[in-house]
mmCIF file of C-alpha atoms in Angstrom:
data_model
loop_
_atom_site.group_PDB
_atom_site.id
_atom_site.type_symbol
_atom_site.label_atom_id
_atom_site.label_comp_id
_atom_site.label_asym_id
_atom_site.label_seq_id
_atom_site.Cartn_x
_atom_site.Cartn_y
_atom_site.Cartn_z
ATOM 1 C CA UNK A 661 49.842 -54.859 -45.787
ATOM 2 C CA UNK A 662 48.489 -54.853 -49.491
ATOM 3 C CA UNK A 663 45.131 -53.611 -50.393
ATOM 4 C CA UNK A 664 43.710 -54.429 -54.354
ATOM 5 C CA UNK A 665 42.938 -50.883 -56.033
ATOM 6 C CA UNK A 666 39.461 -50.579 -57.376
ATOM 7 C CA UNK A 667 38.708 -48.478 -59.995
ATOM 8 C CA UNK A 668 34.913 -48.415 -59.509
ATOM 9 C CA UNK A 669 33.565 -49.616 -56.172
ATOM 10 C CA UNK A 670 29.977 -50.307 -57.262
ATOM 11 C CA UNK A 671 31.753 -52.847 -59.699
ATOM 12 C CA UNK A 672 31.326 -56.361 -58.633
ATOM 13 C CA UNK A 673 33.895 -58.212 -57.305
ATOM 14 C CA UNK A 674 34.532 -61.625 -59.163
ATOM 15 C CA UNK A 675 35.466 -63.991 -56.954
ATOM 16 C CA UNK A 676 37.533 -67.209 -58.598
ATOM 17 C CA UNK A 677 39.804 -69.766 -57.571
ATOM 18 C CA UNK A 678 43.851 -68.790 -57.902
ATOM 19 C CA UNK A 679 45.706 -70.634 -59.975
ATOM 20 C CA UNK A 680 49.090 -71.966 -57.966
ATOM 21 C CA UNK A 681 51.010 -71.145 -61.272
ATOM 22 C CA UNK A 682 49.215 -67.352 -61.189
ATOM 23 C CA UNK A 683 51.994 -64.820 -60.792
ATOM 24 C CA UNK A 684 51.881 -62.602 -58.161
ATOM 25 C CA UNK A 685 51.766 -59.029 -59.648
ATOM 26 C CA UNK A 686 53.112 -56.402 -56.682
ATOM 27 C CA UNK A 687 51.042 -53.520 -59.407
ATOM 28 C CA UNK A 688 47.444 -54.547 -57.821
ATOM 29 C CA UNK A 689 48.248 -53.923 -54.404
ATOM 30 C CA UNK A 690 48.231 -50.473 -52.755
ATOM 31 C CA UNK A 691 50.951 -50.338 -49.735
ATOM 32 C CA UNK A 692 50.039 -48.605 -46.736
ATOM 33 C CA UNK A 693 52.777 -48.073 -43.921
ATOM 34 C CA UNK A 694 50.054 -49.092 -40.725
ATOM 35 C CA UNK A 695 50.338 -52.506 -39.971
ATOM 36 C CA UNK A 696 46.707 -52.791 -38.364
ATOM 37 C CA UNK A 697 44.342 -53.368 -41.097
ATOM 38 C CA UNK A 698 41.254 -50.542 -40.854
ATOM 39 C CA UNK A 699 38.406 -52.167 -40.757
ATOM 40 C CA UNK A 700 34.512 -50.842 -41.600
ATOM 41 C CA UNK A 701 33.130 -50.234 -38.320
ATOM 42 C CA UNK A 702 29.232 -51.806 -38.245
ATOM 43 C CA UNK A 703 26.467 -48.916 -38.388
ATOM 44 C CA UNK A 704 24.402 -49.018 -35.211
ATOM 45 C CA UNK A 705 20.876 -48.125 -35.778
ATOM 46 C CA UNK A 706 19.812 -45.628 -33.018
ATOM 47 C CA UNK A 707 16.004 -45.229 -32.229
ATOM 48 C CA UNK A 708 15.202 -41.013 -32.295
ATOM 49 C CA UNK A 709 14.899 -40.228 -28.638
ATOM 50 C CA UNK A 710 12.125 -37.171 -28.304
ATOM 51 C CA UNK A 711 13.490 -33.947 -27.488
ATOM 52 C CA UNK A 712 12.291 -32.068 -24.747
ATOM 53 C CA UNK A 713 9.646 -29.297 -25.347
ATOM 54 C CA UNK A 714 10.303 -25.411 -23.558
ATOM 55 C CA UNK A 715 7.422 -26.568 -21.078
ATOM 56 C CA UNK A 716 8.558 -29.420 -20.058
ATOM 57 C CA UNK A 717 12.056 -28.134 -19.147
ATOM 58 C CA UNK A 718 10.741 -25.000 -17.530
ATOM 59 C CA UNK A 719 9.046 -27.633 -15.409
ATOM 60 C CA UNK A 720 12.231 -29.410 -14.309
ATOM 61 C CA UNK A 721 14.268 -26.566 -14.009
ATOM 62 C CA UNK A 722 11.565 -25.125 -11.564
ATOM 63 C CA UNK A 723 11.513 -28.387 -9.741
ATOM 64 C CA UNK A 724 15.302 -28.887 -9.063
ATOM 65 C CA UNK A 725 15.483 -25.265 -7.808
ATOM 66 C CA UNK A 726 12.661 -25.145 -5.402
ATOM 67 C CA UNK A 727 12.637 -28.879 -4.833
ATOM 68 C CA UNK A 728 14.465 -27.952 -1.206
ATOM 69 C CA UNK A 729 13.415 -25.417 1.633
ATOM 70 C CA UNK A 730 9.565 -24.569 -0.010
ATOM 71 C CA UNK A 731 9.960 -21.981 3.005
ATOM 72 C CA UNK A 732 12.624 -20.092 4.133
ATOM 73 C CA UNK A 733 12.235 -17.920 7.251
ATOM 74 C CA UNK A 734 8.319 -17.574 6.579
ATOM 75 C CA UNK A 735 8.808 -16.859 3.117
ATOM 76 C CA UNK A 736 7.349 -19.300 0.428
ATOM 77 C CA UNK A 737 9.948 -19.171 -2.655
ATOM 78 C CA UNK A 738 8.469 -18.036 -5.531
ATOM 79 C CA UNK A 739 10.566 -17.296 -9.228
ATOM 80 C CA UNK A 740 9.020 -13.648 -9.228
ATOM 81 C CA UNK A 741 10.038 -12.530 -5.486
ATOM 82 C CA UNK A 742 12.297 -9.555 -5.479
ATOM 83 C CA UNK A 743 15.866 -8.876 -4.681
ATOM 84 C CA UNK A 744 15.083 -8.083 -0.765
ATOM 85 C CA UNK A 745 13.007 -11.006 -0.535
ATOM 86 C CA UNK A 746 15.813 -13.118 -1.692
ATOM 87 C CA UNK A 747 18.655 -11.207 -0.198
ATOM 88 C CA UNK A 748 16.959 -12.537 3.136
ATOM 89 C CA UNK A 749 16.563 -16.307 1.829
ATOM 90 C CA UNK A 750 19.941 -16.505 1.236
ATOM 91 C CA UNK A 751 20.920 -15.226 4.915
ATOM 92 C CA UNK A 752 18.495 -17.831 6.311
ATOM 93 C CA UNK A 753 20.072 -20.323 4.405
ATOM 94 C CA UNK A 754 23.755 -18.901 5.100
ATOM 95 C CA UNK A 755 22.545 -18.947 8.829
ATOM 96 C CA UNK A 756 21.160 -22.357 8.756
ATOM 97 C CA UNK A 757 24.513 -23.905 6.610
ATOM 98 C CA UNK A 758 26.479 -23.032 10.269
ATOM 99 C CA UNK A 759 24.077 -24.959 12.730
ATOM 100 C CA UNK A 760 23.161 -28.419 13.049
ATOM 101 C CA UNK A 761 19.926 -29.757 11.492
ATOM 102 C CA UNK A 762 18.952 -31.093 14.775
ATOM 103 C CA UNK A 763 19.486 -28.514 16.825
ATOM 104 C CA UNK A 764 17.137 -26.664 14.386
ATOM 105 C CA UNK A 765 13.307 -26.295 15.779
ATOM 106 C CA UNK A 766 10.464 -24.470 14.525
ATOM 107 C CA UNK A 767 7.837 -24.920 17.293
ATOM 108 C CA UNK A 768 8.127 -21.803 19.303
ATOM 109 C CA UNK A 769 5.761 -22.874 21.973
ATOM 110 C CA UNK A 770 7.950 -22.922 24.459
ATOM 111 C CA UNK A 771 8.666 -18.543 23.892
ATOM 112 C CA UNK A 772 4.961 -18.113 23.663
ATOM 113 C CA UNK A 773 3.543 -17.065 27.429
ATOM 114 C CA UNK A 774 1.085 -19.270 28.472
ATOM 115 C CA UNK A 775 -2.487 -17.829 28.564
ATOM 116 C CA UNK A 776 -5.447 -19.230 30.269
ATOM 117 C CA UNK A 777 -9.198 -18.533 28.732
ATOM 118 C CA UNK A 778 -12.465 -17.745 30.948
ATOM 119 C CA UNK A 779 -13.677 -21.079 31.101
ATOM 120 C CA UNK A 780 -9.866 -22.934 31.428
ATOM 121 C CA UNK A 781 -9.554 -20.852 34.414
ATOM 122 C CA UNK A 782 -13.312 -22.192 35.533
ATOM 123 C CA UNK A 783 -12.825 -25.316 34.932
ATOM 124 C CA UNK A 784 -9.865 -25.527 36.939
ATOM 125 C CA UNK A 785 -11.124 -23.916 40.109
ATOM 126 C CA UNK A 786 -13.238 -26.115 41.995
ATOM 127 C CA UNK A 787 -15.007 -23.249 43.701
ATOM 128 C CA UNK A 788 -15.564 -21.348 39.840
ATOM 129 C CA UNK A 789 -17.002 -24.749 38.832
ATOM 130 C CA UNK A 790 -19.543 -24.848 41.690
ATOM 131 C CA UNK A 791 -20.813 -21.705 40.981
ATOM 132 C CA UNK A 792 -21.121 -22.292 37.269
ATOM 133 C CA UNK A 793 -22.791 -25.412 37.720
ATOM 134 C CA UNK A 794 -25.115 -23.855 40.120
ATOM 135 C CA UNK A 795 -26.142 -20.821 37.043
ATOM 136 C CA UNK A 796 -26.570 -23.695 34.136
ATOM 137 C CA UNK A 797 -29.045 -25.750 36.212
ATOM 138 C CA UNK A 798 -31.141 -22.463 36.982
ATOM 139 C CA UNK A 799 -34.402 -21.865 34.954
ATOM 140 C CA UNK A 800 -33.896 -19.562 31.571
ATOM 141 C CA UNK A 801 -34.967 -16.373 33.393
ATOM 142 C CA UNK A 802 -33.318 -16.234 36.337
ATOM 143 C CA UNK A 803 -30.083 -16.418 34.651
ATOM 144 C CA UNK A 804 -31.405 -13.574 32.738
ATOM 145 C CA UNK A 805 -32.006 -11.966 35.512
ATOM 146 C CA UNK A 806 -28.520 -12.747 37.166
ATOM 147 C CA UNK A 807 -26.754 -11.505 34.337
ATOM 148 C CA UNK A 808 -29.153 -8.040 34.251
ATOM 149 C CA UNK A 809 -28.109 -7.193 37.761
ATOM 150 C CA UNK A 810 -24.471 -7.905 36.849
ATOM 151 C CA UNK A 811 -24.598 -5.376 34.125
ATOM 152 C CA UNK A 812 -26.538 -2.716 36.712
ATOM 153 C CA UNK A 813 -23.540 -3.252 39.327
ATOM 154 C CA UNK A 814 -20.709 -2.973 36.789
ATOM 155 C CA UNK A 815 -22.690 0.607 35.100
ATOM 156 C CA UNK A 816 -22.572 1.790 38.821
ATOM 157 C CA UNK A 817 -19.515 1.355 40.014
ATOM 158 C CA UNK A 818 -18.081 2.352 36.704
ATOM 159 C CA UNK A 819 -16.145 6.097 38.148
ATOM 160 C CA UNK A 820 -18.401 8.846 36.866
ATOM 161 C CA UNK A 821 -16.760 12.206 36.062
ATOM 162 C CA UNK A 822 -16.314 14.769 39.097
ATOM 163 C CA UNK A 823 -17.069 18.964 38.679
ATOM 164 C CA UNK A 824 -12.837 18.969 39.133
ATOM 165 C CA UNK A 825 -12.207 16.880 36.105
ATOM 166 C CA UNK A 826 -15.238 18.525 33.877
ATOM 167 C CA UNK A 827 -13.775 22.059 34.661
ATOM 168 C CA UNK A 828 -10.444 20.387 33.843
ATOM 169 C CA UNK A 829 -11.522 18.921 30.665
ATOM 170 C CA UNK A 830 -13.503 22.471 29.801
ATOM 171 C CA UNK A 831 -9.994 24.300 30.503
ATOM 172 C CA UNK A 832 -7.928 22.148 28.309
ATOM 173 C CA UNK A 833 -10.212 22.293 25.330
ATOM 174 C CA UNK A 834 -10.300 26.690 26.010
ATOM 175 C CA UNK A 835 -6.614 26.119 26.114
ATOM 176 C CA UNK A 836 -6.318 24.541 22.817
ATOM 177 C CA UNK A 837 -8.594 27.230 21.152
ATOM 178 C CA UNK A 838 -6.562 29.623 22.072
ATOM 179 C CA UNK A 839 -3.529 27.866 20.760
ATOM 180 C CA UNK A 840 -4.985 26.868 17.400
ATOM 181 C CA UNK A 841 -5.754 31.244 18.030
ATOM 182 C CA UNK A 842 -2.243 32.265 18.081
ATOM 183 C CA UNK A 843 -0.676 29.235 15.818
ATOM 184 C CA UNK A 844 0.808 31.077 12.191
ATOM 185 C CA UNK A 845 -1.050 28.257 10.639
ATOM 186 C CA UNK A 846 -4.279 30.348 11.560
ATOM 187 C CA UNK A 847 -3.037 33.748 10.864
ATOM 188 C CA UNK A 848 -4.442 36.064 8.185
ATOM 189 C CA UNK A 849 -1.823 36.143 5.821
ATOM 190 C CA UNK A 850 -1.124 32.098 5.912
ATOM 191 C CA UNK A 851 -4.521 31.836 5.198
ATOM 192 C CA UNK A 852 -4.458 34.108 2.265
ATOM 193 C CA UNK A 853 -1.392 32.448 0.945
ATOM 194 C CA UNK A 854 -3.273 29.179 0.770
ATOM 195 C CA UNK A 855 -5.902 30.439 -1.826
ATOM 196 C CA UNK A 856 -5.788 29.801 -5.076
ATOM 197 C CA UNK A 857 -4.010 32.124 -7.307
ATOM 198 C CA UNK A 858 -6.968 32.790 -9.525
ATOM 199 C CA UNK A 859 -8.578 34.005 -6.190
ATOM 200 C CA UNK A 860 -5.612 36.073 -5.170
ATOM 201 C CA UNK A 861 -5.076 38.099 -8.705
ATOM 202 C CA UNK A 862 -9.032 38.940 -8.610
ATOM 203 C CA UNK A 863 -9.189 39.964 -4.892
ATOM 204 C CA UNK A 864 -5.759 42.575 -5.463
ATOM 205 C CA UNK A 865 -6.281 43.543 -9.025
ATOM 206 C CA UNK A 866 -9.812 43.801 -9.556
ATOM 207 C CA UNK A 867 -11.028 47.502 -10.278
ATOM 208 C CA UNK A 868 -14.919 46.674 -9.814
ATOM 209 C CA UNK A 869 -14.348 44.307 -6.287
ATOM 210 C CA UNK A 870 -17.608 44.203 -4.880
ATOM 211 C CA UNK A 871 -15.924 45.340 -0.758
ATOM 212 C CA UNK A 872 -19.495 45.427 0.665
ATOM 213 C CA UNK A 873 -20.125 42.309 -0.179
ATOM 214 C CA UNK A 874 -17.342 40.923 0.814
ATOM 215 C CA UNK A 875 -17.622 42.544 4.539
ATOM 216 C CA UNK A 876 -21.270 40.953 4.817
ATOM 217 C CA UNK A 877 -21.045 37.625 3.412
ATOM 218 C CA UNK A 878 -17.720 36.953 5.943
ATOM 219 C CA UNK A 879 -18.948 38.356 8.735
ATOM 220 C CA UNK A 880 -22.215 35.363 8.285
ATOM 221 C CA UNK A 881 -19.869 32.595 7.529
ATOM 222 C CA UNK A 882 -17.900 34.064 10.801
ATOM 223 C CA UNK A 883 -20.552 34.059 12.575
ATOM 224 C CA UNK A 884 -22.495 31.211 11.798
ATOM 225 C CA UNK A 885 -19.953 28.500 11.782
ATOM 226 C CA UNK A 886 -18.183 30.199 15.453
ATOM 227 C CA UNK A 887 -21.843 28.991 16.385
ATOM 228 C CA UNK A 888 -22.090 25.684 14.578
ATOM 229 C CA UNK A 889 -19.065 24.370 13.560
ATOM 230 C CA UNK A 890 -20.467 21.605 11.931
ATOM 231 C CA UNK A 891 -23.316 23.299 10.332
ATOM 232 C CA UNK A 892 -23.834 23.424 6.652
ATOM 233 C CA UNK A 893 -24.535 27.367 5.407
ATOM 234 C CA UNK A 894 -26.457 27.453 2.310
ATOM 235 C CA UNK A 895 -27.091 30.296 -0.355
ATOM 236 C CA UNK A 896 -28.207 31.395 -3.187
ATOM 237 C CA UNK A 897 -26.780 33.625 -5.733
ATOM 238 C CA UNK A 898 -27.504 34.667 -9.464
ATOM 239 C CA UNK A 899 -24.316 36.734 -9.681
ATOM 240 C CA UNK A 900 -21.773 34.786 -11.141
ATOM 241 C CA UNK A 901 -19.263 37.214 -9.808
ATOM 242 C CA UNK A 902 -20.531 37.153 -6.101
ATOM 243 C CA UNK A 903 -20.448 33.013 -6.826
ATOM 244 C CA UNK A 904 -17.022 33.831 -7.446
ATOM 245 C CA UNK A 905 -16.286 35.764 -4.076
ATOM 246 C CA UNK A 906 -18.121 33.480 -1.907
ATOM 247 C CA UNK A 907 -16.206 30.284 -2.802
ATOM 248 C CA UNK A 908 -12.953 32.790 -2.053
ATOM 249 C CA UNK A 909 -14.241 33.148 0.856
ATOM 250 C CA UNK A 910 -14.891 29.925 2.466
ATOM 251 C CA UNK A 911 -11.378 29.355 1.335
ATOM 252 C CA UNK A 912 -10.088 31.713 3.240
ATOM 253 C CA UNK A 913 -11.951 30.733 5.939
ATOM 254 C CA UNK A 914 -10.931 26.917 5.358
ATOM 255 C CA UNK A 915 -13.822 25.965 4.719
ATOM 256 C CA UNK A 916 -15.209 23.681 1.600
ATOM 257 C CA UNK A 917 -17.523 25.442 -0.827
ATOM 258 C CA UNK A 918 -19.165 23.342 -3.792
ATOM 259 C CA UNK A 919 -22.606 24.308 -5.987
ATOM 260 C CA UNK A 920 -25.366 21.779 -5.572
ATOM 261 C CA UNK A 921 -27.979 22.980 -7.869
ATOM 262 C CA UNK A 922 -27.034 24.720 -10.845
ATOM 263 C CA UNK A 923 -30.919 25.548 -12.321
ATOM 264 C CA UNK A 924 -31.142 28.519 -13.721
ATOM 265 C CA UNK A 925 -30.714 31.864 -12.946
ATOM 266 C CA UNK A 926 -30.141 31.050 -9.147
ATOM 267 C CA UNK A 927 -27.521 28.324 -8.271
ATOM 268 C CA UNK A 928 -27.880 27.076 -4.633
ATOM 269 C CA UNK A 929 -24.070 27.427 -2.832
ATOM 270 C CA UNK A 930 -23.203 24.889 0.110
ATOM 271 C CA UNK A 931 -20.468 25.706 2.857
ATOM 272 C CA UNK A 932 -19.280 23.170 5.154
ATOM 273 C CA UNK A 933 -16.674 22.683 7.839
ATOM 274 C CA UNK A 934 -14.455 19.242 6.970
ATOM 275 C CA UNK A 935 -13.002 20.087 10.982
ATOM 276 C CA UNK A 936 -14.469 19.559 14.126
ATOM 277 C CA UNK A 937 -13.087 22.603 15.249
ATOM 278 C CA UNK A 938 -13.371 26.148 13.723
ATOM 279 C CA UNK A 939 -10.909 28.766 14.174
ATOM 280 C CA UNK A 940 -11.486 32.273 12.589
ATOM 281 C CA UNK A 941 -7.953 34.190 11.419
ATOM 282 C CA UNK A 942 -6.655 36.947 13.065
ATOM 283 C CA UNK A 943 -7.902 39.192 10.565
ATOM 284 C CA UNK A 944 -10.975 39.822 8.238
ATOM 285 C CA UNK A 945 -10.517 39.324 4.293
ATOM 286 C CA UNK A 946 -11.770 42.582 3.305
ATOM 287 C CA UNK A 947 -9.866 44.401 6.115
ATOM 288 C CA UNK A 948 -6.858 42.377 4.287
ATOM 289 C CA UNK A 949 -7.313 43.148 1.110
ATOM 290 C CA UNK A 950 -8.047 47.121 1.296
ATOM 291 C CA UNK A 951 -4.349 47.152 3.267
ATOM 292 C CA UNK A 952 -2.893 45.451 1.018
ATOM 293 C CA UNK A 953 -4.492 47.443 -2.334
ATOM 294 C CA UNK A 954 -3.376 50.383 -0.541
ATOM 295 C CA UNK A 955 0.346 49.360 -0.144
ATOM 296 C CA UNK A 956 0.524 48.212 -3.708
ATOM 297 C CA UNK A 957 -0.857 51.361 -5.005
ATOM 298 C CA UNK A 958 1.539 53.132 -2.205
ATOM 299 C CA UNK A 959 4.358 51.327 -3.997
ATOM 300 C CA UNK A 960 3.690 52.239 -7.507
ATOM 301 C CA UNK A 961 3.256 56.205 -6.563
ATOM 302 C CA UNK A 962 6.507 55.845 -5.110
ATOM 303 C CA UNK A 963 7.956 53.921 -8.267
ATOM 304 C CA UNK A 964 5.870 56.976 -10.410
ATOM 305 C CA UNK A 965 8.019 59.539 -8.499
#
């Protein structure tokens, strides 16, 4: 197959009739060894097809995912559930994949036990109905009057408490108080533990510790919240120091301390009990603190020596 070489393809082509005399120069033709001629395939004009925007496939990616089983095993599928949440979607669905679709049923009626209301049970017993028809048609008072003796009958014959199960009651509650007595939790040195430290390195290393004090102000709180337990104990100091002592304490004591007016030069102090129940340590604060200020000054003349 022969193919004329161009020089310059934007050069027109001049088309004229062949002479039969014209010899046939072999030069113009380029030789090419395929015997199919290649031939200019016709440009199809495509129309631009819109491209898909981030929201739009967000939307169909969402929808082919959760398009099937909206819930699984009373959970709604959401993107943002969590890896348990899913872990237990997939075993539904694993679950499911081995059982037929038919044999598959969601109404659990049939496990439910079958309960029966006031009125279903009325208005199935002929003798129930009678009686109920016989209230409505009565006048507006005498049904109020009905239903007053009904509450009157039910009060009385509700089992009032004998003298056998008062003294009981009496001896279980003594019984407790003396448990809560003996517990650790209640003991003088658990409850000293429990203080703050700020409270403890003032009460042990405090040359001027006002003792007296001390002695009096615990021996009220002792004795007015063994009285009241839910009492509020009020009182009102100048001292910043004795401020100081007294919210020690009512921590000691367990017992919540806060100031309520702080006007100056006395501010009012407020002790309360947060428990319903109040049980006093086995020993006193200051009766704590002098043994223990004597042992640690014990210690150091024995270091000294």
């Amino acid at each position: 197959m022969g193919i004329l070489r161009e020089n310059d393809q934007r050069t027109p082509i001049r088309v004229e009739e062949e002479d039969a005399d014209r010899v046939i120069n072999y030069a113009d033709y380029i030789f090419d060894d395929t015997d199919d001629e290649v031939e200019d395939e016709p440009q199809k004009n495509f129309s631009a097809r819109p491209q898909p925007t981030y929201r739009h496939r967000k939307s169909h990616y969402v929808s082919t995912r959760f398009a099937r089983g909206v819930v699984v095993d009373g959970l709604t599928i959401k993107r943002n559930m969590g890896a348990q949440k899913w872990r237990r979607v997939e075993n539904a669905r694993l679950v499911a994949s081995f059982t037929d679709p038919e044999d598959i049923c969601y109404d659990c009626s049939d496990l439910i036990p079958e309960r029966h209301s006031v009125f279903s049970e009325i208005l199935t017993d002929v003798e129930k109905m009678k009686i109920w028809n016989e209230f409505i048609e009565k006048q507006e008072d005498e049904q109020q009057r009905i239903l007053d003796e009904i509450d009157i009958t039910n009060r009385l014959n509700l089992e009032p408490k004998t003298d056998s199960k008062r003294a009981k009651n009496i001896g279980t509650a003594k019984k407790e108080k003396e448990l809560r007595a003996h517990h650790p939790a209640y003991s003088a040195k658990s409850c000293f533990e429990r203080m703050d430290k700020k409270f403890k390195k003032y009460l042990l290393k405090s040359r001027n510790l006002p003792l007296k004090f001390i002695a009096n102000t615990e021996e009220e709180l002792r004795a007015f919240f063994s009285e009241t337990p839910s009492g509020v104990y009020v009182e009102t100091l100048a001292s910043k120091v004795k401020r100081f002592y007294l919210h020690a304490m009512a921590q000691f004591l367990s017992l919540k301390s806060s100031t309520v007016s702080e006007s100056p030069p006395n501010k009012v102090i407020q002790v309360t009990n947060e428990r319903d129940h109040f049980t006093l340590p086995d020993c006193s604060l200051h009766d704590l603190i002098v043994n223990k200020r004597k042992k640690a000054s014990f210690d150091e003349c024995s270091q000294d020596l």
